[in-house]
Amino acid sequence: MNRETLRVVVLEELSAIAPDIDIEAIDDRARLRDEYDLDSMDVLNLLTALHQRLGVDIPETDYARMHSLQDLLDYLESKAER
Amino acid sequence: MQPPDLERRAGDALSPTLADYDAVRATFSWGQARERLAGLPGGRLNIAHEALDRHLGTPTAERIAIRFLPREGAPVDISYRELTERANRFANLLAALGVKPGDGVYAIAHRTPDLYAAALGTLKHGGVFTPLFSAFGPEPIRSRVAIGEPAVLVTTERLYRRKIADWLGETPCVRQVLLIGEVDEAPPGTLDAGLAMSAQSPDYATRPMAPEEPALLHFTSGTTGRPKGAIHVHEAVVAHHITGRYALDLHPGDIYWCTADPGWVTGTSYGIIAPLTNGVTLVVDEEEFDAERWYRILQDQRVTVWYTAPTAIRMLMKHGPALARQHDLSALRFLASVGEPLNPEAVHWGRATLGLPFHDNWWQTETGGIMIANVAGMPIKPGSMGRPVPGIEAAVVRHTDDGIELIEDPTETGELALKTPWPSMFRGYLHEEARYRRCFVGDWYLTGDLARRDADGYFWFIGRADDVIKSSGHLIGPFEVESVLMEHPAVAEAGVIGVPDEVAGETVKAFVSLKPGQAPDEALRREILALARRRLGPAVAPRQVEFRDRLPSTRSGKIMRRLLRARELGLPEGDTSTLEGGRE
C-alpha cells in the first residue's frame, strides 16, 4: 500500500472518530491533540480501527510516538514495508 | 549507589503518617488539625499563605516546590521561594488591573508553571479561583463563564483563539484576559501575562481572609440543568493539609506526582494545595498520558508518592509488566488512586508489577477533599474505597417518607452520606440555594453515590443514584450534552447515557431521534457527532451517536435515560409505569 492510499485510509478512520476535523485542510505536521482536539481515548480508538482495517500490528508502547498525521503515516509505512 | 532493594527498605522505614488509624480517629479533632497550620493574625487565614508564605524563612524555602517537565527538554526546578515570588507578581498584576478580592479568576490552560502561580496569586489576592479543563470545547467554557461571571480569564494564546475569542464579547463581566505560556502576538483585548508579571514586584502581603470567605469555585455536573458551581472557602485548607498527610501519606521532602490536571478538583486540592502545604516537591508534567514517559518520570524523578487514576492505571496494565520492569521504580513508597472505583485486579497488578498496591480513595467536588480512603497504616481491601478519614463520619442511608435512616446491615446498599460539617465541605452551589439545600437531610450531606458498608467499616461503591456519567474519572452531565445535540436542526430528541468501557470506565453514548422528513444516514450521524465535538470538546462529547425512531420518555415528556441504558446493556427495565404509551 503506497503512502497516498494509506493517507486516504487513515483520514477515513480519523474522520469517523472526529468528524469535526476538516480533513481537506488538515496539516500533516500539526499535533493531533493540540490542533484537532483528539484526546487519548480518540487516539486509542483510531489506532484500534487502523489495526483492524490494515491488519498492521501496533503495539501500545508505540502509541505515544504518533503526535501528528505525518508521524502516523511514517509509522504505518515502515510497518507495511516489513 | 545503593542497590534498589536497599533504597526501598530505607523508604519503607519511614513510618506512615497514619500508622494507627483507630487511635488517631478516636482522638482527632478539626480544631487540632487547624493548629497544624500557620494561620494569620486575628483567626484569619489564606490557602496560599499555608501553601507558600509559611515556608519562607524555613529550610523549605529553598526546597523545590515544582519540578516542571516540559514536553521536550530539561526539567525546570522552581523553589518554594521562587514560586512565592511568581505568585506575588501575579497577585500584584491583579491588583494593578483593578481586580478586587472576591472577584472570580478562571484558568483554562494546560500545565505550565505560571498556571500554578496564577492559582496561588489569585488566592493571595483574595480572589476566587476556578480551574477549567483545557480539553473542554467552547460551550462548556462559555456556560461556566456565564454562571460564575469571572472578572479575569487566564488562558493561553492558542486556547483563546480557538475556544474563547468568538463568544467573549457576549460576556461583559470578563474585564481581563491574561495569556500565560508563550505568546506570539497578544490578540486585541488580551495581555501577555508573563511579560506583565515580570514588570511587577515579587513582594506581596498575602491578604488575611476570614475562614468562611470563598477561595475556590469548582464546577461539577448533575443530571439536570446547568453545571453546578461548588463554592469552597479558605478554611478548606485545614482538610487539604491533613488529608494530604493521612490519606496520601505525604511527608516533608517527598517527591510527589499527582497526575490529575489542575482543570479538575483533584488537580487543585491535591495537585496544588495539599502538596505545597505539606512541603513536598510536586512533579508537573506538561505532556498527556504516555506509558513509557510515565515510567521514565517515576524512575528519573525518584517519585515517592504517586496519586493517579483508574483510567491511567488500566492503560498501563494494557502495556503489560515488561515495560514497568525495565524501569527502576524503587523510590516509590505510596500509591493512591481516585476518580472512580479501582478494580481489585488493578490493586493486585500494582503489587505484582510496581511492588506496591494502589490505595483507592473516594471524594467528590462537593467534599473538597478525600473523605474515605485505604490509608497506609491499615490493610487494603481491594475494590473498596476504604474507611472514613479521621474527622469524617460516613454512613449508608435509606430514604424514608419523612427523611432518611441509617443502614446497619453490611449487605444492604443505600446512599452514601457524610455527617456535616467538615472544613472543605462546599458552602453552596453558586446562585442555586435550593439545589444546595436538597443535598442535605438534617446533619447529613447526601452524596448521590450508592454504597454499602461492610462489617469491618470499609465502604464499597455500587453506582450513582442519578444519571451522571463518569468517563476517565470526570463527571459528565447528560443534560449538558443533550442540549448541544438538540441544537442540530435535524434532531427532535436526544438521550445521553454512559456505556461501560474497559479503559475509561464509561464512555458517553448518545441516542437521537430525528424530526419528520430527516433521513437517519451516515452523513447526518457524522454531522451531529461533529457538532457535539466542536462545541463540547472530546472530554465531554459522545463517542457514539445512534439513531432511534423514538426515545423512551415519561408522559410528561422527560427522556428516560435509565431505560435507554437498561435496553442498551440488556439490564432489567425496572419500573416502566410512567413510560409514555406503556411498554413498547
Short mmCIF file of N, CA and C in Angstrom, two decimals, chain B residues 423-537:
data_model
loop_
_atom_site.label_atom_id
_atom_site.label_comp_id
_atom_site.label_asym_id
_atom_site.label_seq_id
_atom_site.Cartn_x
_atom_site.Cartn_y
_atom_site.Cartn_z
N PRO B 423 -14.20 20.96 57.22
CA PRO B 423 -13.69 22.25 56.71
C PRO B 423 -13.80 22.43 55.19
N SER B 424 -13.61 21.34 54.42
CA SER B 424 -13.59 21.51 52.96
C SER B 424 -14.95 21.21 52.34
N MET B 425 -15.99 21.13 53.16
CA MET B 425 -17.33 20.93 52.62
C MET B 425 -17.71 22.14 51.77
N PHE B 426 -18.39 21.92 50.65
CA PHE B 426 -18.82 23.06 49.83
C PHE B 426 -19.84 23.87 50.61
N ARG B 427 -19.82 25.20 50.39
CA ARG B 427 -20.69 26.09 51.16
C ARG B 427 -21.89 26.54 50.34
N GLY B 428 -21.97 26.07 49.12
CA GLY B 428 -23.12 26.43 48.29
C GLY B 428 -22.87 26.04 46.86
N TYR B 429 -23.97 25.98 46.07
CA TYR B 429 -23.84 25.97 44.62
C TYR B 429 -24.15 27.42 44.21
N LEU B 430 -23.25 28.01 43.46
CA LEU B 430 -23.39 29.41 43.11
C LEU B 430 -24.76 29.70 42.50
N HIS B 431 -25.45 30.67 43.04
CA HIS B 431 -26.78 31.11 42.59
C HIS B 431 -27.86 30.03 42.68
N GLU B 432 -27.61 28.92 43.37
CA GLU B 432 -28.60 27.85 43.38
C GLU B 432 -28.80 27.32 44.80
N GLU B 433 -29.36 28.16 45.63
CA GLU B 433 -29.54 27.83 47.03
C GLU B 433 -30.44 26.60 47.21
N ALA B 434 -31.52 26.51 46.41
CA ALA B 434 -32.45 25.39 46.59
C ALA B 434 -31.77 24.07 46.23
N ARG B 435 -30.97 24.11 45.17
CA ARG B 435 -30.28 22.90 44.76
C ARG B 435 -29.28 22.46 45.83
N TYR B 436 -28.65 23.44 46.47
CA TYR B 436 -27.71 23.15 47.55
C TYR B 436 -28.46 22.51 48.72
N ARG B 437 -29.57 23.11 49.12
CA ARG B 437 -30.31 22.60 50.29
C ARG B 437 -30.79 21.18 50.07
N ARG B 438 -31.12 20.85 48.83
CA ARG B 438 -31.60 19.49 48.54
C ARG B 438 -30.55 18.42 48.78
N CYS B 439 -29.28 18.83 48.91
CA CYS B 439 -28.21 17.85 49.15
C CYS B 439 -28.15 17.40 50.61
N PHE B 440 -28.92 18.04 51.47
CA PHE B 440 -28.81 17.76 52.90
C PHE B 440 -30.14 17.29 53.49
N VAL B 441 -30.03 16.32 54.40
CA VAL B 441 -31.17 15.96 55.24
C VAL B 441 -30.66 15.97 56.67
N GLY B 442 -31.19 16.88 57.47
CA GLY B 442 -30.69 17.02 58.85
C GLY B 442 -29.21 17.34 58.83
N ASP B 443 -28.44 16.54 59.59
CA ASP B 443 -27.00 16.75 59.69
C ASP B 443 -26.22 16.11 58.56
N TRP B 444 -26.91 15.46 57.66
CA TRP B 444 -26.20 14.63 56.68
C TRP B 444 -26.18 15.24 55.30
N TYR B 445 -25.00 15.15 54.68
CA TYR B 445 -24.86 15.50 53.26
C TYR B 445 -25.03 14.21 52.45
N LEU B 446 -25.93 14.24 51.49
CA LEU B 446 -26.19 13.05 50.66
C LEU B 446 -25.38 13.17 49.38
N THR B 447 -24.56 12.14 49.12
CA THR B 447 -23.53 12.27 48.07
C THR B 447 -24.04 11.94 46.68
N GLY B 448 -25.20 11.25 46.59
CA GLY B 448 -25.64 10.81 45.27
C GLY B 448 -24.97 9.52 44.81
N ASP B 449 -24.05 9.00 45.60
CA ASP B 449 -23.41 7.72 45.28
C ASP B 449 -24.07 6.61 46.10
N LEU B 450 -24.22 5.46 45.47
CA LEU B 450 -24.76 4.30 46.18
C LEU B 450 -23.59 3.46 46.67
N ALA B 451 -23.72 2.99 47.91
CA ALA B 451 -22.60 2.26 48.51
C ALA B 451 -23.13 1.29 49.54
N ARG B 452 -22.25 0.41 50.01
CA ARG B 452 -22.57 -0.34 51.22
C ARG B 452 -21.35 -0.33 52.13
N ARG B 453 -21.61 -0.57 53.40
CA ARG B 453 -20.50 -0.60 54.37
C ARG B 453 -20.40 -2.00 54.94
N ASP B 454 -19.22 -2.61 54.84
CA ASP B 454 -19.09 -3.99 55.30
C ASP B 454 -18.90 -4.03 56.83
N ALA B 455 -18.81 -5.23 57.36
CA ALA B 455 -18.77 -5.39 58.81
C ALA B 455 -17.51 -4.79 59.43
N ASP B 456 -16.44 -4.61 58.61
CA ASP B 456 -15.20 -4.00 59.12
C ASP B 456 -15.19 -2.49 58.98
N GLY B 457 -16.30 -1.93 58.47
CA GLY B 457 -16.36 -0.47 58.34
C GLY B 457 -15.78 0.05 57.03
N TYR B 458 -15.45 -0.82 56.09
CA TYR B 458 -14.98 -0.38 54.77
C TYR B 458 -16.20 -0.12 53.89
N PHE B 459 -16.07 0.93 53.08
CA PHE B 459 -17.16 1.28 52.16
C PHE B 459 -16.88 0.77 50.76
N TRP B 460 -17.96 0.36 50.08
CA TRP B 460 -17.86 -0.21 48.73
C TRP B 460 -18.80 0.57 47.82
N PHE B 461 -18.24 1.08 46.74
CA PHE B 461 -19.02 1.86 45.79
C PHE B 461 -19.86 0.91 44.93
N ILE B 462 -21.15 1.25 44.78
CA ILE B 462 -22.04 0.41 43.99
C ILE B 462 -22.42 1.09 42.68
N GLY B 463 -22.67 2.37 42.71
CA GLY B 463 -23.05 3.08 41.48
C GLY B 463 -23.55 4.47 41.82
N ARG B 464 -24.03 5.18 40.81
CA ARG B 464 -24.58 6.50 41.05
C ARG B 464 -26.09 6.38 41.26
N ALA B 465 -26.62 7.27 42.11
CA ALA B 465 -28.06 7.28 42.34
C ALA B 465 -28.77 8.06 41.23
N ASP B 466 -27.99 8.76 40.39
CA ASP B 466 -28.60 9.56 39.32
C ASP B 466 -28.02 9.15 37.97
N ASP B 467 -28.20 9.99 36.96
CA ASP B 467 -27.79 9.63 35.60
C ASP B 467 -26.46 10.21 35.18
N VAL B 468 -25.68 10.81 36.09
CA VAL B 468 -24.41 11.38 35.63
C VAL B 468 -23.47 10.27 35.17
N ILE B 469 -22.63 10.65 34.24
CA ILE B 469 -21.73 9.68 33.60
C ILE B 469 -20.33 9.95 34.10
N LYS B 470 -19.58 8.89 34.36
CA LYS B 470 -18.21 9.07 34.81
C LYS B 470 -17.27 8.48 33.78
N SER B 471 -16.60 9.34 33.04
CA SER B 471 -15.70 8.88 31.99
C SER B 471 -14.30 9.36 32.29
N SER B 472 -13.37 8.44 32.31
CA SER B 472 -11.97 8.74 32.69
C SER B 472 -11.92 9.53 34.00
N GLY B 473 -12.81 9.19 34.91
CA GLY B 473 -12.80 9.84 36.23
C GLY B 473 -13.49 11.19 36.26
N HIS B 474 -13.99 11.69 35.14
CA HIS B 474 -14.64 13.00 35.12
C HIS B 474 -16.15 12.85 35.04
N LEU B 475 -16.85 13.66 35.82
CA LEU B 475 -18.31 13.62 35.78
C LEU B 475 -18.81 14.38 34.57
N ILE B 476 -19.73 13.79 33.86
CA ILE B 476 -20.33 14.44 32.71
C ILE B 476 -21.84 14.46 32.90
N GLY B 477 -22.43 15.63 32.80
CA GLY B 477 -23.87 15.77 32.96
C GLY B 477 -24.56 15.49 31.64
N PRO B 478 -25.46 14.50 31.58
CA PRO B 478 -26.10 14.18 30.31
C PRO B 478 -26.86 15.36 29.71
N PHE B 479 -27.41 16.21 30.58
CA PHE B 479 -28.21 17.33 30.09
C PHE B 479 -27.36 18.30 29.26
N GLU B 480 -26.13 18.53 29.72
CA GLU B 480 -25.25 19.45 29.00
C GLU B 480 -24.96 18.93 27.59
N VAL B 481 -24.81 17.62 27.47
CA VAL B 481 -24.53 17.01 26.17
C VAL B 481 -25.80 17.02 25.31
N GLU B 482 -26.92 16.65 25.91
CA GLU B 482 -28.19 16.62 25.16
C GLU B 482 -28.54 18.01 24.62
N SER B 483 -28.27 19.03 25.42
CA SER B 483 -28.62 20.39 24.99
C SER B 483 -27.89 20.76 23.70
N VAL B 484 -26.63 20.35 23.61
CA VAL B 484 -25.88 20.67 22.39
C VAL B 484 -26.39 19.83 21.21
N LEU B 485 -26.72 18.57 21.44
CA LEU B 485 -27.25 17.73 20.35
C LEU B 485 -28.55 18.32 19.81
N MET B 486 -29.34 18.87 20.73
CA MET B 486 -30.63 19.44 20.34
C MET B 486 -30.47 20.70 19.48
N GLU B 487 -29.27 21.27 19.49
CA GLU B 487 -29.05 22.46 18.65
C GLU B 487 -29.02 22.09 17.18
N HIS B 488 -28.78 20.82 16.87
CA HIS B 488 -28.75 20.44 15.45
C HIS B 488 -30.17 20.49 14.89
N PRO B 489 -30.37 21.16 13.76
CA PRO B 489 -31.73 21.37 13.26
C PRO B 489 -32.49 20.08 12.94
N ALA B 490 -31.79 18.97 12.71
CA ALA B 490 -32.49 17.72 12.36
C ALA B 490 -32.92 16.93 13.60
N VAL B 491 -32.41 17.30 14.76
CA VAL B 491 -32.63 16.47 15.95
C VAL B 491 -33.93 16.86 16.66
N ALA B 492 -34.76 15.83 16.94
CA ALA B 492 -36.00 16.07 17.67
C ALA B 492 -35.80 15.84 19.17
N GLU B 493 -35.15 14.72 19.51
CA GLU B 493 -34.94 14.37 20.91
C GLU B 493 -33.54 13.79 21.06
N ALA B 494 -32.96 13.95 22.23
CA ALA B 494 -31.65 13.36 22.49
C ALA B 494 -31.62 12.78 23.90
N GLY B 495 -31.03 11.61 24.03
CA GLY B 495 -30.84 10.99 25.35
C GLY B 495 -29.41 10.50 25.43
N VAL B 496 -28.74 10.82 26.53
CA VAL B 496 -27.32 10.51 26.63
C VAL B 496 -27.08 9.64 27.86
N ILE B 497 -26.33 8.58 27.67
CA ILE B 497 -26.04 7.66 28.78
C ILE B 497 -24.56 7.30 28.79
N GLY B 498 -24.12 6.65 29.87
CA GLY B 498 -22.77 6.11 29.94
C GLY B 498 -22.82 4.62 29.62
N VAL B 499 -21.91 4.17 28.76
CA VAL B 499 -21.81 2.73 28.50
C VAL B 499 -20.44 2.26 28.98
N PRO B 500 -20.37 1.03 29.51
CA PRO B 500 -19.11 0.56 30.09
C PRO B 500 -17.98 0.54 29.06
N ASP B 501 -16.79 0.88 29.53
CA ASP B 501 -15.61 0.86 28.67
C ASP B 501 -14.46 0.34 29.50
N GLU B 502 -13.67 -0.56 28.93
CA GLU B 502 -12.66 -1.23 29.75
C GLU B 502 -11.55 -0.27 30.20
N VAL B 503 -11.32 0.80 29.47
CA VAL B 503 -10.27 1.74 29.86
C VAL B 503 -10.84 2.95 30.62
N ALA B 504 -11.85 3.58 30.04
CA ALA B 504 -12.36 4.84 30.61
C ALA B 504 -13.39 4.63 31.71
N GLY B 505 -13.75 3.37 31.99
CA GLY B 505 -14.83 3.13 32.95
C GLY B 505 -16.17 3.21 32.24
N GLU B 506 -16.50 4.42 31.79
CA GLU B 506 -17.68 4.62 30.97
C GLU B 506 -17.31 5.56 29.84
N THR B 507 -18.01 5.44 28.70
CA THR B 507 -17.91 6.48 27.68
C THR B 507 -19.32 6.97 27.38
N VAL B 508 -19.39 8.15 26.79
CA VAL B 508 -20.67 8.80 26.53
C VAL B 508 -21.26 8.28 25.23
N LYS B 509 -22.50 7.83 25.29
CA LYS B 509 -23.20 7.40 24.09
C LYS B 509 -24.51 8.18 23.97
N ALA B 510 -24.77 8.67 22.76
CA ALA B 510 -25.98 9.47 22.56
C ALA B 510 -26.96 8.74 21.66
N PHE B 511 -28.22 8.84 22.00
CA PHE B 511 -29.31 8.36 21.14
C PHE B 511 -30.09 9.58 20.70
N VAL B 512 -30.37 9.67 19.41
CA VAL B 512 -31.17 10.80 18.96
C VAL B 512 -32.30 10.31 18.07
N SER B 513 -33.42 10.98 18.16
CA SER B 513 -34.50 10.77 17.19
C SER B 513 -34.58 12.04 16.35
N LEU B 514 -35.04 11.87 15.12
CA LEU B 514 -34.99 12.97 14.16
C LEU B 514 -36.35 13.57 13.91
N LYS B 515 -36.33 14.81 13.44
CA LYS B 515 -37.59 15.46 13.07
C LYS B 515 -38.13 14.81 11.80
N PRO B 516 -39.44 14.92 11.58
CA PRO B 516 -40.04 14.29 10.40
C PRO B 516 -39.34 14.75 9.13
N GLY B 517 -39.14 13.81 8.21
CA GLY B 517 -38.53 14.15 6.92
C GLY B 517 -37.01 14.07 6.92
N GLN B 518 -36.39 13.82 8.09
CA GLN B 518 -34.93 13.71 8.15
C GLN B 518 -34.53 12.25 8.02
N ALA B 519 -33.56 11.99 7.13
CA ALA B 519 -33.13 10.60 6.93
C ALA B 519 -31.97 10.27 7.87
N PRO B 520 -32.11 9.17 8.62
CA PRO B 520 -31.04 8.79 9.55
C PRO B 520 -29.87 8.14 8.82
N ASP B 521 -29.12 8.91 8.08
CA ASP B 521 -28.00 8.29 7.35
C ASP B 521 -26.66 8.65 7.99
N GLU B 522 -25.62 8.04 7.42
CA GLU B 522 -24.27 8.19 7.99
C GLU B 522 -23.81 9.65 7.96
N ALA B 523 -24.14 10.35 6.88
CA ALA B 523 -23.69 11.74 6.77
C ALA B 523 -24.27 12.59 7.90
N LEU B 524 -25.54 12.36 8.20
CA LEU B 524 -26.18 13.13 9.26
C LEU B 524 -25.61 12.74 10.62
N ARG B 525 -25.36 11.44 10.79
CA ARG B 525 -24.80 10.97 12.06
C ARG B 525 -23.46 11.67 12.33
N ARG B 526 -22.64 11.75 11.28
CA ARG B 526 -21.34 12.40 11.44
C ARG B 526 -21.48 13.90 11.68
N GLU B 527 -22.46 14.49 11.05
CA GLU B 527 -22.68 15.91 11.24
C GLU B 527 -23.02 16.21 12.71
N ILE B 528 -23.86 15.36 13.27
CA ILE B 528 -24.27 15.56 14.67
C ILE B 528 -23.08 15.33 15.61
N LEU B 529 -22.32 14.28 15.33
CA LEU B 529 -21.14 13.99 16.15
C LEU B 529 -20.13 15.15 16.05
N ALA B 530 -19.96 15.66 14.83
CA ALA B 530 -19.02 16.77 14.63
C ALA B 530 -19.46 18.00 15.43
N LEU B 531 -20.74 18.29 15.39
CA LEU B 531 -21.26 19.44 16.13
C LEU B 531 -20.95 19.28 17.63
N ALA B 532 -21.22 18.07 18.14
CA ALA B 532 -21.02 17.83 19.57
C ALA B 532 -19.55 17.98 19.94
N ARG B 533 -18.66 17.47 19.11
CA ARG B 533 -17.23 17.55 19.42
C ARG B 533 -16.73 18.99 19.36
N ARG B 534 -17.21 19.72 18.34
CA ARG B 534 -16.76 21.11 18.20
C ARG B 534 -17.22 21.96 19.38
N ARG B 535 -18.43 21.73 19.82
CA ARG B 535 -18.99 22.58 20.88
C ARG B 535 -18.56 22.14 22.27
N LEU B 536 -18.42 20.82 22.47
CA LEU B 536 -18.19 20.32 23.83
C LEU B 536 -16.75 19.91 24.09
N GLY B 537 -16.00 19.62 23.03
CA GLY B 537 -14.65 19.09 23.21
C GLY B 537 -14.70 17.58 23.43
#
